[in-house]
mmCIF file of C-alpha atoms in Angstrom:
data_model
loop_
_atom_site.group_PDB
_atom_site.id
_atom_site.type_symbol
_atom_site.label_atom_id
_atom_site.label_comp_id
_atom_site.label_asym_id
_atom_site.label_seq_id
_atom_site.Cartn_x
_atom_site.Cartn_y
_atom_site.Cartn_z
ATOM 1 C CA MET A 23 22.252 -21.423 -42.569
ATOM 2 C CA SER A 24 25.916 -21.723 -43.867
ATOM 3 C CA GLN A 25 27.448 -19.133 -46.226
ATOM 4 C CA THR A 26 27.594 -21.784 -48.980
ATOM 5 C CA ALA A 27 23.848 -22.603 -48.512
ATOM 6 C CA SER A 28 23.019 -18.780 -48.603
ATOM 7 C CA LEU A 29 25.225 -18.307 -51.655
ATOM 8 C CA LEU A 30 23.547 -21.236 -53.549
ATOM 9 C CA ASP A 31 20.112 -19.761 -52.666
ATOM 10 C CA THR A 32 21.231 -16.332 -54.035
ATOM 11 C CA LEU A 33 22.581 -18.036 -57.095
ATOM 12 C CA LYS A 34 19.321 -19.861 -57.772
ATOM 13 C CA ARG A 35 17.462 -16.518 -57.590
ATOM 14 C CA GLN A 36 19.996 -15.051 -60.070
ATOM 15 C CA LEU A 37 19.445 -18.067 -62.377
ATOM 16 C CA ARG A 38 15.682 -17.606 -62.339
ATOM 17 C CA ALA A 39 16.011 -13.860 -62.982
ATOM 18 C CA GLN A 40 17.913 -14.566 -66.108
ATOM 19 C CA GLY A 41 15.619 -17.328 -67.335
ATOM 20 C CA LYS A 42 18.258 -20.051 -66.820
ATOM 21 C CA THR A 43 17.440 -23.633 -65.769
ATOM 22 C CA TYR A 44 19.149 -26.634 -64.313
ATOM 23 C CA ALA A 45 19.746 -27.850 -67.756
ATOM 24 C CA ASP A 46 21.770 -24.715 -68.538
ATOM 25 C CA VAL A 47 23.760 -25.275 -65.410
ATOM 26 C CA ALA A 48 24.464 -28.946 -66.240
ATOM 27 C CA ALA A 49 25.818 -27.775 -69.686
ATOM 28 C CA TRP A 50 28.010 -25.144 -68.266
ATOM 29 C CA LEU A 51 29.439 -27.512 -65.688
ATOM 30 C CA SER A 52 29.486 -30.508 -67.859
ATOM 31 C CA LEU A 53 27.426 -32.586 -65.329
ATOM 32 C CA SER A 54 24.111 -34.343 -65.744
ATOM 33 C CA GLU A 55 20.927 -32.413 -64.685
ATOM 34 C CA ALA A 56 20.513 -34.985 -61.816
ATOM 35 C CA SER A 57 23.874 -34.154 -60.485
ATOM 36 C CA VAL A 58 23.116 -30.375 -60.626
ATOM 37 C CA LYS A 59 19.855 -30.924 -58.683
ATOM 38 C CA ARG A 60 21.820 -32.967 -56.206
ATOM 39 C CA MET A 61 24.425 -30.295 -55.894
ATOM 40 C CA PHE A 62 21.755 -27.594 -54.943
ATOM 41 C CA ALA A 63 19.857 -29.943 -52.711
ATOM 42 C CA GLU A 64 22.952 -31.041 -50.763
ATOM 43 C CA ARG A 65 24.315 -27.532 -50.524
ATOM 44 C CA HIS A 66 27.658 -28.575 -51.776
ATOM 45 C CA VAL A 67 29.608 -26.790 -54.442
ATOM 46 C CA THR A 68 33.327 -25.890 -55.170
ATOM 47 C CA LEU A 69 34.553 -22.553 -55.448
ATOM 48 C CA ALA A 70 35.527 -23.208 -59.029
ATOM 49 C CA ARG A 71 32.112 -24.172 -59.928
ATOM 50 C CA LEU A 72 30.639 -21.071 -58.375
ATOM 51 C CA GLU A 73 32.906 -18.884 -60.413
ATOM 52 C CA CYS A 74 32.138 -20.722 -63.542
ATOM 53 C CA LEU A 75 28.362 -20.219 -62.955
ATOM 54 C CA CYS A 76 29.059 -16.418 -62.139
ATOM 55 C CA ASP A 77 30.978 -15.982 -65.324
ATOM 56 C CA HIS A 78 28.154 -17.505 -67.476
ATOM 57 C CA LEU A 79 25.706 -15.186 -65.628
ATOM 58 C CA ASN A 80 27.952 -12.178 -66.341
ATOM 59 C CA LEU A 81 28.134 -11.710 -62.586
ATOM 60 C CA ALA A 82 31.210 -11.031 -60.591
ATOM 61 C CA PHE A 83 31.626 -13.348 -57.647
ATOM 62 C CA VAL A 84 31.844 -10.305 -55.309
ATOM 63 C CA GLU A 85 28.496 -9.281 -56.713
ATOM 64 C CA LEU A 86 27.032 -12.631 -55.792
ATOM 65 C CA VAL A 87 28.243 -12.190 -52.370
ATOM 66 C CA GLN A 88 26.924 -8.719 -52.085
ATOM 67 C CA ALA A 89 23.486 -9.876 -53.294
ATOM 68 C CA MET A 90 23.616 -12.570 -50.627
ATOM 69 C CA GLU A 91 24.302 -10.037 -47.924
ATOM 70 C CA THR A 92 21.602 -7.885 -49.079
ATOM 71 C CA GLU A 93 19.032 -10.646 -49.019
ATOM 72 C CA GLU A 94 20.216 -11.677 -45.412
ATOM 73 C CA ARG A 95 19.407 -8.258 -44.278
ATOM 74 C CA ARG A 96 15.780 -8.506 -45.441
ATOM 75 C CA LEU A 97 13.157 -9.214 -42.758
ATOM 76 C CA GLN A 98 12.534 -12.995 -42.036
ATOM 77 C CA GLU A 99 9.991 -12.241 -39.483
ATOM 78 C CA LEU A 100 8.505 -9.353 -37.330
ATOM 79 C CA THR A 101 8.626 -8.716 -33.610
ATOM 80 C CA ASP A 102 5.650 -9.797 -31.569
ATOM 81 C CA ALA A 103 4.579 -6.199 -31.065
ATOM 82 C CA GLN A 104 4.678 -5.513 -34.822
ATOM 83 C CA GLU A 105 2.568 -8.550 -35.561
ATOM 84 C CA GLN A 106 0.093 -7.483 -32.905
ATOM 85 C CA SER A 107 -0.297 -4.052 -34.560
ATOM 86 C CA ILE A 108 -1.125 -5.774 -38.001
ATOM 87 C CA ALA A 109 -3.515 -8.316 -36.325
ATOM 88 C CA ASP A 110 -5.470 -5.476 -34.530
ATOM 89 C CA ASP A 111 -6.138 -3.492 -37.821
ATOM 90 C CA HIS A 112 -8.042 -5.648 -40.464
ATOM 91 C CA GLU A 113 -7.290 -3.193 -43.347
ATOM 92 C CA LEU A 114 -3.638 -3.321 -42.391
ATOM 93 C CA PHE A 115 -3.704 -7.038 -42.248
ATOM 94 C CA LEU A 116 -5.285 -7.211 -45.700
ATOM 95 C CA VAL A 117 -2.691 -4.777 -47.236
ATOM 96 C CA ALA A 118 0.305 -6.589 -45.378
ATOM 97 C CA VAL A 119 -0.716 -10.037 -46.886
ATOM 98 C CA CYS A 120 -1.131 -8.408 -50.357
ATOM 99 C CA VAL A 121 2.284 -6.755 -50.431
ATOM 100 C CA ILE A 122 4.107 -9.740 -49.006
ATOM 101 C CA ASN A 123 2.533 -11.728 -51.850
ATOM 102 C CA GLY A 124 3.827 -9.194 -54.497
ATOM 103 C CA TYR A 125 0.658 -7.113 -55.174
ATOM 104 C CA SER A 126 1.274 -3.588 -56.572
ATOM 105 C CA PHE A 127 -0.673 -0.569 -55.422
ATOM 106 C CA ASP A 128 -3.012 -0.694 -58.439
ATOM 107 C CA ASP A 129 -3.519 -4.533 -57.808
ATOM 108 C CA ILE A 130 -4.759 -3.876 -54.289
ATOM 109 C CA HIS A 131 -6.896 -0.858 -55.070
ATOM 110 C CA ARG A 132 -8.452 -2.785 -58.108
ATOM 111 C CA GLN A 133 -9.215 -5.999 -56.166
ATOM 112 C CA TYR A 134 -10.375 -4.545 -52.744
ATOM 113 C CA GLN A 135 -12.648 -1.709 -51.700
ATOM 114 C CA LEU A 136 -9.997 0.563 -50.482
ATOM 115 C CA SER A 137 -9.594 4.035 -51.797
ATOM 116 C CA GLU A 138 -6.232 5.343 -52.960
ATOM 117 C CA SER A 139 -5.833 7.402 -49.802
ATOM 118 C CA GLU A 140 -6.666 4.313 -47.521
ATOM 119 C CA CYS A 141 -4.109 2.193 -49.407
ATOM 120 C CA THR A 142 -1.528 4.846 -49.128
ATOM 121 C CA ARG A 143 -2.153 5.267 -45.422
ATOM 122 C CA GLN A 144 -1.968 1.463 -44.744
ATOM 123 C CA LEU A 145 1.316 1.277 -47.000
ATOM 124 C CA LEU A 146 2.741 4.095 -44.894
ATOM 125 C CA LYS A 147 2.197 2.036 -41.762
ATOM 126 C CA LEU A 148 3.888 -0.985 -43.313
ATOM 127 C CA GLU A 149 6.861 1.214 -44.314
ATOM 128 C CA ARG A 150 7.123 2.241 -40.665
ATOM 129 C CA LEU A 151 7.071 -1.410 -39.764
ATOM 130 C CA HIS A 152 10.132 -1.922 -42.224
ATOM 131 C CA LEU A 153 8.086 -4.333 -44.415
ATOM 132 C CA ILE A 154 8.209 -2.175 -47.419
ATOM 133 C CA GLU A 155 9.687 1.001 -48.825
ATOM 134 C CA LEU A 156 7.079 3.185 -50.620
ATOM 135 C CA LEU A 157 8.612 4.685 -53.745
ATOM 136 C CA PRO A 158 7.475 7.594 -55.855
ATOM 137 C CA GLY A 159 4.333 6.824 -57.888
ATOM 138 C CA ASN A 160 3.156 4.538 -55.141
ATOM 139 C CA ARG A 161 5.579 1.755 -56.322
ATOM 140 C CA ILE A 162 6.260 -0.820 -53.459
ATOM 141 C CA LYS A 163 9.675 -2.280 -52.806
ATOM 142 C CA ARG A 164 9.356 -5.234 -50.400
ATOM 143 C CA ARG A 165 11.933 -5.595 -47.659
ATOM 144 C CA VAL A 166 10.964 -9.065 -46.664
ATOM 145 C CA ALA A 167 13.124 -12.202 -47.368
ATOM 146 C CA PRO A 168 11.851 -14.865 -49.692
ATOM 147 C CA ASN A 169 11.406 -17.057 -46.558
ATOM 148 C CA PHE A 170 9.503 -14.578 -44.523
ATOM 149 C CA ARG A 171 7.139 -16.106 -42.099
ATOM 150 C CA TRP A 172 4.822 -15.070 -39.382
ATOM 151 C CA ARG A 173 6.049 -15.791 -35.846
ATOM 152 C CA PRO A 174 5.274 -19.492 -34.654
ATOM 153 C CA GLY A 175 2.591 -19.009 -31.817
ATOM 154 C CA GLY A 176 2.564 -15.184 -32.509
ATOM 155 C CA PRO A 177 -0.283 -12.835 -33.004
ATOM 156 C CA ILE A 178 -0.957 -13.687 -36.689
ATOM 157 C CA GLN A 179 -0.848 -17.317 -36.103
ATOM 158 C CA ARG A 180 -3.254 -16.921 -33.110
ATOM 159 C CA TYR A 181 -5.505 -14.786 -35.305
ATOM 160 C CA PHE A 182 -5.662 -17.456 -37.970
ATOM 161 C CA GLN A 183 -6.462 -20.260 -35.415
ATOM 162 C CA ALA A 184 -9.166 -18.177 -33.741
ATOM 163 C CA HIS A 185 -10.868 -16.604 -36.820
ATOM 164 C CA ILE A 186 -9.776 -18.258 -40.079
ATOM 165 C CA ALA A 187 -9.110 -21.956 -39.414
ATOM 166 C CA ASN A 188 -12.707 -22.974 -39.247
ATOM 167 C CA GLU A 189 -13.557 -20.988 -42.494
ATOM 168 C CA PHE A 190 -10.448 -22.620 -44.137
ATOM 169 C CA PHE A 191 -11.379 -26.151 -43.306
ATOM 170 C CA ARG A 192 -15.176 -25.530 -44.198
ATOM 171 C CA SER A 193 -14.596 -27.149 -47.603
ATOM 172 C CA ARG A 194 -14.807 -30.535 -49.399
ATOM 173 C CA PHE A 195 -11.481 -29.957 -50.955
ATOM 174 C CA ASP A 196 -12.701 -31.598 -54.099
ATOM 175 C CA SER A 197 -12.095 -28.909 -56.743
ATOM 176 C CA GLU A 198 -9.206 -29.080 -59.181
ATOM 177 C CA SER A 199 -7.166 -26.513 -57.103
ATOM 178 C CA ASP A 200 -7.840 -28.069 -53.670
ATOM 179 C CA LYS A 201 -6.063 -30.806 -51.844
ATOM 180 C CA LEU A 202 -6.423 -32.321 -48.463
ATOM 181 C CA LEU A 203 -4.221 -35.125 -47.027
ATOM 182 C CA VAL A 204 -4.570 -36.386 -43.532
ATOM 183 C CA LEU A 205 -1.865 -38.666 -42.542
ATOM 184 C CA ASN A 206 -1.547 -40.637 -39.411
ATOM 185 C CA GLY A 207 1.052 -43.234 -38.297
ATOM 186 C CA LEU A 208 3.536 -44.111 -35.626
ATOM 187 C CA LEU A 209 6.968 -42.472 -35.643
ATOM 188 C CA SER A 210 9.918 -42.320 -33.303
ATOM 189 C CA ARG A 211 11.411 -39.151 -32.166
ATOM 190 C CA ALA A 212 14.013 -39.395 -34.910
ATOM 191 C CA GLY A 213 11.435 -40.255 -37.467
ATOM 192 C CA ASN A 214 9.271 -37.281 -36.286
ATOM 193 C CA ALA A 215 12.296 -34.917 -36.621
ATOM 194 C CA GLU A 216 12.983 -36.325 -40.145
ATOM 195 C CA TRP A 217 9.403 -35.706 -41.273
ATOM 196 C CA GLN A 218 9.613 -32.154 -39.912
ATOM 197 C CA GLN A 219 12.692 -31.559 -41.915
ATOM 198 C CA ALA A 220 10.728 -32.830 -45.067
ATOM 199 C CA ILE A 221 7.803 -30.425 -44.285
ATOM 200 C CA GLN A 222 10.475 -27.517 -43.994
ATOM 201 C CA ARG A 223 11.898 -28.513 -47.302
ATOM 202 C CA LEU A 224 8.339 -28.413 -48.849
ATOM 203 C CA ALA A 225 7.739 -25.017 -47.482
ATOM 204 C CA LYS A 226 10.987 -23.791 -49.034
ATOM 205 C CA GLU A 227 9.906 -25.170 -52.478
ATOM 206 C CA PHE A 228 6.521 -23.395 -52.063
ATOM 207 C CA HIS A 229 8.245 -20.021 -51.420
ATOM 208 C CA GLU A 230 10.651 -20.746 -54.314
ATOM 209 C CA LEU A 231 7.602 -21.493 -56.692
ATOM 210 C CA CYS A 232 5.897 -18.299 -55.591
ATOM 211 C CA GLU A 233 9.149 -16.336 -56.200
ATOM 212 C CA ARG A 234 9.430 -18.018 -59.693
ATOM 213 C CA GLU A 235 5.972 -17.127 -60.675
ATOM 214 C CA SER A 236 6.053 -13.597 -59.370
ATOM 215 C CA VAL A 237 6.967 -12.420 -63.052
ATOM 216 C CA LEU A 238 3.486 -13.465 -64.068
ATOM 217 C CA PRO A 239 0.606 -10.922 -64.350
ATOM 218 C CA ILE A 240 -1.503 -10.832 -61.191
ATOM 219 C CA GLU A 241 -4.415 -11.891 -63.211
ATOM 220 C CA GLN A 242 -2.740 -15.257 -63.811
ATOM 221 C CA ARG A 243 -2.214 -16.057 -60.242
ATOM 222 C CA PHE A 244 -4.625 -16.757 -57.268
ATOM 223 C CA GLY A 245 -4.235 -16.968 -53.640
ATOM 224 C CA THR A 246 -3.100 -20.309 -52.446
ATOM 225 C CA THR A 247 -2.992 -21.327 -48.788
ATOM 226 C CA SER A 248 -1.282 -24.456 -47.620
ATOM 227 C CA VAL A 249 -1.322 -25.524 -43.943
ATOM 228 C CA LEU A 250 1.511 -27.784 -42.999
ATOM 229 C CA ALA A 251 1.351 -29.098 -39.502
ATOM 230 C CA VAL A 252 2.604 -32.008 -37.449
ATOM 231 C CA ARG A 253 2.288 -32.786 -33.732
ATOM 232 C CA GLN A 254 2.301 -35.675 -31.329
ATOM 233 C CA TRP A 255 -1.415 -36.014 -30.853
ATOM 234 C CA GLN A 256 -4.419 -38.322 -30.933
ATOM 235 C CA HIS A 257 -8.135 -37.564 -30.995
ATOM 236 C CA GLY A 258 -9.852 -36.877 -27.756
ATOM 237 C CA LEU A 259 -12.015 -39.914 -28.343
ATOM 238 C CA PHE A 260 -8.919 -42.216 -28.249
ATOM 239 C CA ARG A 261 -7.623 -40.499 -25.104
ATOM 240 C CA HIS A 262 -11.043 -40.897 -23.457
ATOM 241 C CA TYR A 263 -10.799 -44.724 -23.875
ATOM 242 C CA ALA A 264 -7.131 -45.112 -23.181
ATOM 243 C CA ARG A 265 -6.112 -47.177 -20.196
ATOM 244 C CA LYS A 266 -4.630 -45.132 -17.378
ATOM 245 C CA GLN A 267 -0.907 -45.709 -17.174
#
């Protein structure tokens, strides 16, 4: 990711932290809100505009750069061995998913049948994995980046495919909070690549939405899982009837 893109991502988080919107930015820069959205989407901004936004946020430009560097040092993914240690321990897996999603110590203890000592023991394991920093009073400081992900094809993803996928899809997806779309069509390699980029942008929007709502009480939020996938594939039935080339 370019430094400009990283700076803009950091700036967006600073805007959200201060309760500012694209409408505020538009007013500060004398632009339309559509132009502001395009500026952030295209990751193109002048230094003068960055300095203007920093001024309105009472943030020195150097502080914005320092915030960006701090965020870039946060974990984006674990090693294969670290993921395996989590996948092998169900309690640790549960607590890891909770803290990545912003649960506090009390939230975990209240929602799950883990004693305070069990919670503390699992949190200390996560601290040794550098996922969190456990502060006095059992306060949890996450050390993962906003775009943290499990390794593609790694132990957690394999665990999901082996143990969770069937349970996940054992649903009619007909409730208000559910949605299932199965899309099928013909794409060139270039079209496939463009679609994958669109999925990546959607994933980024999901992470940003989770971060934006992280200020809400845990009681107002519920676990939401989306499976975004694309592959060159056809059902085995079609392959069975296909003519041999």
